[in-house]
CSV table of N, CA and C in Angstrom, one decimal:
chain,number,residue,atom,x,y,z
A,537,MET,N,-85.5,-45.3,81.9
A,537,MET,CA,-85.0,-45.0,81.0
A,537,MET,C,-85.2,-45.2,80.1
A,538,LYS,N,-84.8,-44.2,78.8
A,538,LYS,CA,-85.2,-44.5,76.9
A,538,LYS,C,-84.5,-45.4,76.4
A,539,ILE,N,-84.5,-46.6,76.3
A,539,ILE,CA,-83.5,-47.7,76.1
A,539,ILE,C,-82.9,-47.3,74.7
A,540,GLY,N,-84.7,-47.0,73.4
A,540,GLY,CA,-84.0,-46.7,72.4
A,540,GLY,C,-82.6,-45.8,71.7
A,541,LYS,N,-83.3,-45.1,73.0
A,541,LYS,CA,-82.9,-43.4,72.5
A,541,LYS,C,-81.6,-43.6,73.0
A,542,VAL,N,-80.8,-45.0,73.9
A,542,VAL,CA,-80.2,-45.1,74.3
A,542,VAL,C,-79.0,-45.5,73.3
A,543,LEU,N,-79.7,-46.3,72.7
A,543,LEU,CA,-78.9,-47.2,71.6
A,543,LEU,C,-78.5,-46.1,70.4
A,544,ILE,N,-80.0,-45.3,70.1
A,544,ILE,CA,-79.2,-44.2,68.9
A,544,ILE,C,-78.6,-43.2,69.5
A,545,ALA,N,-78.5,-43.4,70.4
A,545,ALA,CA,-77.2,-42.0,71.0
A,545,ALA,C,-76.1,-43.0,70.8
A,546,ALA,N,-76.3,-43.9,71.2
A,546,ALA,CA,-74.3,-45.1,70.9
A,546,ALA,C,-74.3,-45.1,69.9
A,547,VAL,N,-75.0,-45.5,68.6
A,547,VAL,CA,-74.8,-45.8,67.5
A,547,VAL,C,-74.3,-44.5,66.7
A,548,THR,N,-74.5,-43.3,66.9
A,548,THR,CA,-74.6,-41.8,66.6
A,548,THR,C,-73.2,-41.2,66.7
A,549,VAL,N,-72.8,-40.8,68.2
A,549,VAL,CA,-71.7,-41.0,68.8
A,549,VAL,C,-70.6,-42.5,68.5
A,550,SER,N,-71.3,-43.5,68.1
A,550,SER,CA,-69.8,-44.1,67.7
A,550,SER,C,-69.4,-43.7,66.3
A,551,VAL,N,-70.4,-43.4,65.5
A,551,VAL,CA,-70.2,-43.4,63.8
A,551,VAL,C,-69.0,-41.9,63.9
A,552,PHE,N,-69.9,-41.1,64.8
A,552,PHE,CA,-69.0,-39.7,65.4
A,552,PHE,C,-67.4,-39.7,65.2
A,553,GLY,N,-67.3,-41.0,66.0
A,553,GLY,CA,-66.3,-40.9,67.2
A,553,GLY,C,-65.2,-41.2,65.9
A,554,ALA,N,-66.0,-42.7,64.8
A,554,ALA,CA,-65.0,-43.1,64.0
A,554,ALA,C,-64.5,-42.2,63.1
A,555,ILE,N,-65.5,-41.4,62.7
A,555,ILE,CA,-64.9,-40.3,61.8
A,555,ILE,C,-64.0,-38.9,62.3
A,556,PHE,N,-64.4,-39.0,63.5
A,556,PHE,CA,-63.5,-38.0,64.3
A,556,PHE,C,-62.1,-38.8,64.0
A,557,ALA,N,-62.3,-40.0,64.8
A,557,ALA,CA,-60.6,-40.3,64.6
A,557,ALA,C,-60.3,-40.5,63.5
A,558,GLY,N,-61.2,-40.6,62.2
A,558,GLY,CA,-60.4,-41.0,61.0
A,558,GLY,C,-59.9,-40.2,60.8
A,559,VAL,N,-60.1,-38.5,60.9
A,559,VAL,CA,-59.8,-36.8,60.2
A,559,VAL,C,-58.6,-36.8,61.3
A,560,THR,N,-59.0,-37.1,62.3
A,560,THR,CA,-57.5,-36.5,63.5
A,560,THR,C,-56.2,-37.7,63.4
A,561,CYS,N,-56.2,-38.6,64.1
A,561,CYS,CA,-55.6,-39.4,64.4
A,561,CYS,C,-55.0,-40.0,63.1
A,562,GLY,N,-56.0,-40.3,62.2
A,562,GLY,CA,-56.0,-41.1,61.2
A,562,GLY,C,-55.2,-40.3,59.4
A,563,TRP,N,-55.7,-39.4,60.3
A,563,TRP,CA,-55.4,-38.2,58.7
A,563,TRP,C,-54.9,-37.1,59.0
A,564,LEU,N,-54.9,-36.2,59.7
A,564,LEU,CA,-54.7,-34.5,60.0
A,564,LEU,C,-53.3,-34.7,61.2
A,565,PHE,N,-53.9,-34.9,62.0
A,565,PHE,CA,-52.2,-35.2,63.0
A,565,PHE,C,-51.6,-36.8,63.3
A,566,ASN,N,-51.6,-37.5,61.9
A,566,ASN,CA,-51.0,-38.9,62.2
A,566,ASN,C,-49.7,-39.0,62.6
A,567,TRP,N,-48.8,-37.7,61.8
A,567,TRP,CA,-47.7,-37.1,62.1
A,567,TRP,C,-47.0,-37.9,63.7
A,568,VAL,N,-48.4,-37.1,64.6
A,568,VAL,CA,-48.2,-37.3,66.1
A,568,VAL,C,-47.6,-38.9,66.1
A,569,TYR,N,-47.8,-39.8,65.6
A,569,TYR,CA,-47.8,-40.8,66.5
A,569,TYR,C,-46.3,-41.5,65.7
A,570,LYS,N,-45.6,-40.8,64.6
A,570,LYS,CA,-44.5,-40.8,64.4
A,570,LYS,C,-42.8,-40.4,65.3
A,571,LEU,N,-43.6,-39.4,66.5
A,571,LEU,CA,-42.7,-39.2,67.2
A,571,LEU,C,-42.0,-40.2,68.2
A,572,GLU,N,-40.7,-40.2,68.8
A,572,GLU,CA,-40.0,-41.4,69.3
A,572,GLU,C,-40.7,-41.0,71.0
A,573,PRO,N,-41.1,-42.7,70.9
A,573,PRO,CA,-41.1,-43.6,70.3
A,573,PRO,C,-41.9,-44.8,70.1
A,574,THR,N,-41.6,-45.0,68.6
A,574,THR,CA,-42.6,-45.1,67.6
A,574,THR,C,-43.0,-47.2,67.9
A,575,ASN,N,-41.8,-47.7,68.9
A,575,ASN,CA,-42.4,-48.8,68.6
A,575,ASN,C,-43.4,-49.3,70.0
A,576,VAL,N,-44.0,-48.9,70.3
A,576,VAL,CA,-44.9,-48.8,71.4
A,576,VAL,C,-46.7,-48.8,70.5
A,577,TRP,N,-45.9,-48.7,69.5
A,577,TRP,CA,-47.5,-48.9,68.7
A,577,TRP,C,-48.1,-49.9,67.8
A,578,LYS,N,-48.8,-50.7,67.7
A,578,LYS,CA,-49.2,-51.5,66.9
A,578,LYS,C,-48.9,-51.7,65.5
A,579,PRO,N,-48.6,-52.3,64.4
A,579,PRO,CA,-48.3,-51.9,63.3
A,579,PRO,C,-50.4,-52.2,63.1
A,580,MET,N,-50.7,-51.7,61.8
A,580,MET,CA,-51.8,-51.2,61.0
A,580,MET,C,-51.9,-50.4,60.3
A,581,GLU,N,-52.7,-51.6,59.3
A,581,GLU,CA,-52.7,-51.5,57.9
A,581,GLU,C,-54.1,-51.5,58.1
A,582,GLY,N,-54.7,-49.6,57.3
A,582,GLY,CA,-56.0,-48.9,57.6
A,582,GLY,C,-57.0,-49.4,58.9
A,583,SER,N,-58.1,-49.4,58.7
A,583,SER,CA,-59.3,-49.7,59.9
A,583,SER,C,-58.8,-49.5,60.9
A,584,PRO,N,-58.9,-49.5,63.0
A,584,PRO,CA,-58.5,-50.7,63.1
A,584,PRO,C,-59.3,-52.3,63.0
A,585,GLY,N,-60.2,-52.2,62.7
A,585,GLY,CA,-60.9,-53.7,62.7
A,585,GLY,C,-62.9,-53.7,63.3
A,586,LEU,N,-63.8,-54.5,63.1
A,586,LEU,CA,-64.2,-55.3,63.4
A,586,LEU,C,-64.6,-54.9,65.0
A,587,LEU,N,-63.3,-55.5,65.9
A,587,LEU,CA,-63.9,-56.0,66.7
A,587,LEU,C,-63.8,-54.0,68.2
A,588,PHE,N,-62.8,-53.4,67.8
A,588,PHE,CA,-63.0,-52.0,67.8
A,588,PHE,C,-64.3,-51.7,68.0
A,589,TYR,N,-64.3,-51.7,67.3
A,589,TYR,CA,-66.0,-50.8,66.4
A,589,TYR,C,-67.1,-51.7,67.7
A,590,ILE,N,-67.1,-52.5,67.4
A,590,ILE,CA,-67.9,-53.1,68.5
A,590,ILE,C,-67.3,-53.0,70.7
A,591,GLY,N,-66.6,-53.2,70.8
A,591,GLY,CA,-66.2,-52.2,71.9
A,591,GLY,C,-66.0,-51.0,72.3
A,592,SER,N,-66.2,-49.8,71.1
A,592,SER,CA,-66.4,-48.7,71.3
A,592,SER,C,-67.4,-48.3,70.8
A,593,PHE,N,-68.9,-49.6,70.2
A,593,PHE,CA,-70.0,-48.9,70.2
A,593,PHE,C,-70.6,-49.4,71.8
A,594,LEU,N,-70.0,-50.6,72.1
A,594,LEU,CA,-70.4,-50.9,73.8
A,594,LEU,C,-70.0,-50.0,75.2
A,595,LEU,N,-69.0,-49.5,74.9
A,595,LEU,CA,-68.1,-48.1,75.2
A,595,LEU,C,-69.3,-46.8,75.3
A,596,ASN,N,-69.4,-46.5,73.9
A,596,ASN,CA,-70.7,-45.7,73.9
A,596,ASN,C,-72.2,-46.0,74.9
A,597,ILE,N,-72.8,-46.6,74.7
A,597,ILE,CA,-73.3,-46.7,75.4
A,597,ILE,C,-73.5,-46.9,76.9
A,598,ILE,N,-72.7,-47.1,77.2
A,598,ILE,CA,-72.1,-47.0,78.8
A,598,ILE,C,-72.5,-45.5,79.0
A,599,LEU,N,-71.8,-44.7,77.8
A,599,LEU,CA,-71.9,-43.7,78.4
A,599,LEU,C,-72.6,-42.5,78.2
A,600,ALA,N,-73.9,-43.7,77.6
A,600,ALA,CA,-75.3,-42.8,77.2
A,600,ALA,C,-76.0,-42.9,78.0
A,601,VAL,N,-76.1,-44.5,79.1
A,601,VAL,CA,-76.7,-44.7,80.1
A,601,VAL,C,-76.7,-43.7,81.6
A,602,ILE,N,-75.1,-43.4,80.9
A,602,ILE,CA,-74.2,-43.0,82.5
A,602,ILE,C,-75.1,-41.1,83.1
A,603,TYR,N,-75.2,-40.6,81.4
A,603,TYR,CA,-75.9,-39.3,80.6
A,603,TYR,C,-77.8,-39.5,81.6
A,604,ALA,N,-77.9,-40.7,80.9
A,604,ALA,CA,-79.5,-40.9,81.6
A,604,ALA,C,-79.2,-41.1,82.6
A,605,LEU,N,-78.6,-41.5,83.3
A,605,LEU,CA,-78.4,-41.0,84.8
A,605,LEU,C,-78.7,-40.4,85.5
A,606,LEU,N,-77.9,-39.2,84.9
A,606,LEU,CA,-77.2,-38.4,85.9
A,606,LEU,C,-78.0,-37.3,85.4
A,607,ARG,N,-78.8,-36.9,84.1
A,607,ARG,CA,-79.2,-35.8,83.5
A,607,ARG,C,-79.6,-35.0,83.8
A,608,LYS,N,-80.2,-35.1,84.8
A,608,LYS,CA,-81.0,-34.4,85.6
A,608,LYS,C,-79.8,-33.6,86.9
A,609,GLY,N,-79.2,-33.9,86.8
A,609,GLY,CA,-78.4,-33.2,88.0
A,609,GLY,C,-77.4,-32.5,87.9
A,610,ILE,N,-77.4,-32.7,86.6
A,610,ILE,CA,-76.2,-31.9,85.4
A,610,ILE,C,-76.4,-30.4,85.1
A,611,PRO,N,-76.0,-29.7,85.7
A,611,PRO,CA,-75.6,-27.6,85.4
A,611,PRO,C,-76.1,-27.8,84.3
A,612,GLY,N,-76.3,-26.9,83.8
A,612,GLY,CA,-76.7,-26.5,82.3
A,612,GLY,C,-78.5,-25.8,82.2
A,613,LYS,N,-78.5,-24.7,81.1
A,613,LYS,CA,-80.1,-24.2,81.1
A,613,LYS,C,-80.9,-25.1,80.8
A,614,ASN,N,-79.8,-25.6,79.1
A,614,ASN,CA,-81.1,-26.5,78.3
A,614,ASN,C,-80.2,-28.0,78.1
A,615,LYS,N,-80.6,-28.5,77.4
A,615,LYS,CA,-80.3,-29.7,76.9
A,615,LYS,C,-79.2,-29.9,76.5
A,616,LEU,N,-79.0,-28.7,75.7
A,616,LEU,CA,-77.4,-28.7,75.1
A,616,LEU,C,-76.1,-28.3,75.9
A,617,ALA,N,-76.4,-27.9,76.5
A,617,ALA,CA,-75.4,-27.1,77.4
A,617,ALA,C,-75.2,-28.4,78.1
A,618,LYS,N,-76.1,-28.6,79.1
A,618,LYS,CA,-76.2,-30.2,80.2
A,618,LYS,C,-75.2,-31.3,79.8
A,619,GLY,N,-75.5,-31.3,78.1
A,619,GLY,CA,-74.9,-32.2,77.1
A,619,GLY,C,-72.9,-32.3,77.2
A,620,ILE,N,-72.8,-30.1,77.1
A,620,ILE,CA,-71.9,-30.0,76.7
A,620,ILE,C,-70.9,-30.2,77.9
A,621,ILE,N,-71.3,-29.6,79.4
A,621,ILE,CA,-70.9,-30.0,80.5
A,621,ILE,C,-70.7,-31.6,80.9
A,622,PHE,N,-71.7,-32.6,80.6
A,622,PHE,CA,-71.4,-34.1,80.7
A,622,PHE,C,-69.7,-34.5,80.4
A,623,GLY,N,-70.2,-33.8,79.0
A,623,GLY,CA,-69.0,-34.2,78.3
A,623,GLY,C,-67.5,-34.0,78.7
A,624,LEU,N,-67.0,-32.8,79.3
A,624,LEU,CA,-66.7,-31.6,79.7
A,624,LEU,C,-66.5,-32.8,81.2
A,625,CYS,N,-67.3,-33.2,81.7
A,625,CYS,CA,-66.8,-33.9,83.3
A,625,CYS,C,-66.4,-35.3,82.9
A,626,VAL,N,-66.8,-35.9,81.7
A,626,VAL,CA,-65.8,-37.1,81.4
A,626,VAL,C,-64.9,-36.9,81.2
A,627,TRP,N,-64.3,-35.8,80.6
A,627,TRP,CA,-63.0,-35.4,80.2
A,627,TRP,C,-62.2,-35.3,81.2
A,628,ALA,N,-62.7,-34.2,82.3
A,628,ALA,CA,-61.9,-34.1,83.7
A,628,ALA,C,-61.6,-35.8,84.7
A,629,VAL,N,-62.6,-36.4,84.5
A,629,VAL,CA,-63.0,-37.2,85.4
A,629,VAL,C,-61.6,-38.6,84.9
A,630,GLY,N,-61.9,-39.0,83.3
A,630,GLY,CA,-62.1,-40.2,83.1
A,630,GLY,C,-60.3,-40.2,81.9
A,631,MET,N,-60.3,-38.9,80.9
A,631,MET,CA,-59.1,-38.4,80.0
A,631,MET,C,-57.9,-38.0,81.5
A,632,LEU,N,-58.1,-36.9,81.8
A,632,LEU,CA,-57.1,-36.2,82.6
A,632,LEU,C,-56.4,-37.6,83.5
A,633,PRO,N,-56.8,-38.1,84.4
A,633,PRO,CA,-56.6,-38.9,85.2
A,633,PRO,C,-56.3,-40.2,83.9
A,634,GLY,N,-56.2,-40.3,83.6
A,634,GLY,CA,-56.1,-41.6,82.1
A,634,GLY,C,-54.3,-41.2,81.7
A,635,MET,N,-54.5,-39.8,81.2
A,635,MET,CA,-53.3,-39.4,80.6
A,635,MET,C,-52.3,-39.2,81.4
A,636,PHE,N,-52.2,-38.4,83.0
A,636,PHE,CA,-51.5,-38.4,83.3
A,636,PHE,C,-50.6,-39.5,84.0
A,637,SER,N,-51.7,-40.9,83.9
A,637,SER,CA,-51.0,-41.8,84.4
A,637,SER,C,-49.9,-42.5,83.2
A,638,THR,N,-51.2,-42.1,81.7
A,638,THR,CA,-49.9,-42.7,80.6
A,638,THR,C,-48.4,-41.9,80.4
A,639,TYR,N,-48.2,-40.4,81.2
A,639,TYR,CA,-47.5,-40.0,80.7
A,639,TYR,C,-46.3,-40.5,81.8
A,640,TYR,N,-46.8,-41.1,83.2
A,640,TYR,CA,-45.7,-41.4,84.4
A,640,TYR,C,-45.4,-42.6,84.5
A,641,PHE,N,-46.3,-43.3,83.6
A,641,PHE,CA,-45.9,-45.2,83.4
A,641,PHE,C,-45.9,-45.7,82.1
A,642,MET,N,-46.4,-45.2,81.1
A,642,MET,CA,-45.8,-45.9,79.7
A,642,MET,C,-45.1,-45.1,79.0
A,643,THR,N,-43.7,-45.5,78.2
A,643,THR,CA,-43.2,-44.9,77.5
A,643,THR,C,-44.1,-44.0,76.3
A,644,VAL,N,-44.6,-44.1,76.3
A,644,VAL,CA,-45.4,-42.3,75.5
A,644,VAL,C,-44.8,-41.4,75.3
A,645,ALA,N,-44.5,-40.6,73.7
A,645,ALA,CA,-44.1,-39.3,73.9
A,645,ALA,C,-44.9,-38.0,74.3
A,646,ILE,N,-44.3,-37.5,75.1
A,646,ILE,CA,-45.6,-36.3,75.4
A,646,ILE,C,-46.2,-35.8,74.5
A,647,GLY,N,-45.4,-35.8,73.0
A,647,GLY,CA,-46.5,-35.1,72.6
A,647,GLY,C,-47.6,-35.9,72.5
A,648,VAL,N,-47.6,-36.8,72.6
A,648,VAL,CA,-48.7,-37.8,72.6
A,648,VAL,C,-49.8,-37.8,73.6
A,649,VAL,N,-49.5,-37.7,74.1
A,649,VAL,CA,-49.7,-37.5,75.7
A,649,VAL,C,-50.8,-35.8,76.2
A,650,ILE,N,-50.3,-35.2,74.9
A,650,ILE,CA,-50.7,-33.6,75.2
A,650,ILE,C,-51.8,-33.7,74.0
A,651,TYR,N,-51.7,-34.3,72.9
A,651,TYR,CA,-52.5,-34.7,71.5
A,651,TYR,C,-53.5,-35.4,71.7
A,652,TRP,N,-53.6,-36.1,72.9
A,652,TRP,CA,-54.5,-37.2,73.4
A,652,TRP,C,-55.5,-36.1,74.2
A,653,THR,N,-55.1,-36.1,75.0
A,653,THR,CA,-55.9,-35.0,75.6
A,653,THR,C,-56.5,-33.3,75.7
A,654,ILE,N,-56.1,-32.8,74.3
A,654,ILE,CA,-56.0,-31.5,73.4
A,654,ILE,C,-57.5,-32.2,72.7
A,655,LEU,N,-57.2,-33.5,72.1
A,655,LEU,CA,-58.3,-34.2,71.5
A,655,LEU,C,-59.4,-34.2,72.5
A,656,GLY,N,-59.8,-35.3,73.0
A,656,GLY,CA,-60.4,-35.3,74.2
A,656,GLY,C,-61.0,-34.3,75.0
A,657,LEU,N,-60.8,-32.8,75.1
A,657,LEU,CA,-61.0,-31.7,75.1
A,657,LEU,C,-62.2,-31.0,74.5
A,658,ILE,N,-61.8,-31.8,73.2
A,658,ILE,CA,-62.4,-31.6,71.8
A,658,ILE,C,-63.5,-32.1,72.1
A,659,GLU,N,-63.3,-33.8,71.5
A,659,GLU,CA,-64.0,-34.8,71.5
A,659,GLU,C,-65.4,-34.6,72.2
A,660,MET,N,-65.2,-35.0,73.9
A,660,MET,CA,-66.0,-35.3,74.8
A,660,MET,C,-67.0,-34.8,74.7
A,661,PRO,N,-66.6,-33.6,75.1
A,661,PRO,CA,-68.1,-32.3,74.3
A,661,PRO,C,-68.8,-32.4,73.6
A,662,ILE,N,-68.2,-33.0,72.8
A,662,ILE,CA,-69.4,-33.4,71.4
A,662,ILE,C,-69.7,-34.2,71.4
A,663,LYS,N,-69.6,-35.4,72.0
A,663,LYS,CA,-69.6,-36.8,72.1
A,663,LYS,C,-70.9,-36.0,73.7
A,664,GLY,N,-71.1,-35.9,74.3
A,664,GLY,CA,-71.7,-35.3,75.4
A,664,GLY,C,-73.0,-34.8,74.4
A,665,LEU,N,-72.8,-33.7,73.7
A,665,LEU,CA,-73.8,-32.6,73.1
A,665,LEU,C,-74.5,-33.5,72.5
A,666,ILE,N,-73.7,-34.4,71.4
A,666,ILE,CA,-74.9,-35.6,70.7
A,666,ILE,C,-75.3,-36.5,71.5
A,667,ILE,N,-75.7,-36.9,72.8
A,667,ILE,CA,-76.3,-37.9,73.1
A,667,ILE,C,-77.6,-37.2,73.7
A,668,ALA,N,-77.2,-35.6,74.4
A,668,ALA,CA,-78.5,-35.6,75.2
A,668,ALA,C,-79.0,-34.3,73.9
A,669,ALA,N,-78.8,-34.6,72.5
A,669,ALA,CA,-79.4,-33.4,71.9
A,669,ALA,C,-80.4,-34.5,71.4
A,670,ILE,N,-79.9,-36.6,71.5
A,670,ILE,CA,-80.8,-37.2,71.7
A,670,ILE,C,-81.4,-37.6,72.4
A,671,TYR,N,-81.3,-38.0,73.7
A,671,TYR,CA,-81.5,-38.7,74.7
A,671,TYR,C,-83.0,-37.5,75.2
A,672,GLY,N,-82.9,-36.4,74.9
A,672,GLY,CA,-83.8,-35.2,75.1
A,672,GLY,C,-83.4,-35.0,76.7
A,673,GLU,N,-84.6,-33.8,77.4
A,673,GLU,CA,-84.5,-33.3,79.2
A,673,GLU,C,-84.9,-34.7,79.6
């Protein structure tokens, strides 16, 4: 495993994730968080804070390591296709069950659950693509 490439991929995906979240959740679609019930959200002024970004970076290291471990078994004609497929698989086995559970066990508006599900369907393949492009074959 190429640790340097894993770390570079994790940093890049973390930066992408922060920008993507800022544009989507923080600006363009922030109206979703005004759907009732709104009392489920912690009050926020500005960005989430350093601990959030550290946690995201650590999770993105895990994501890049998983790609590195599985890349030879991921279908696709080239590394970019493999990255997209990896991202779709992460979405299917990670986000879908999480959103299903969120809908059934948490007091969150269905619009938020649908938004997060669609957002993940866009974001995870892009993250997989970034990781694959950096990590290589």
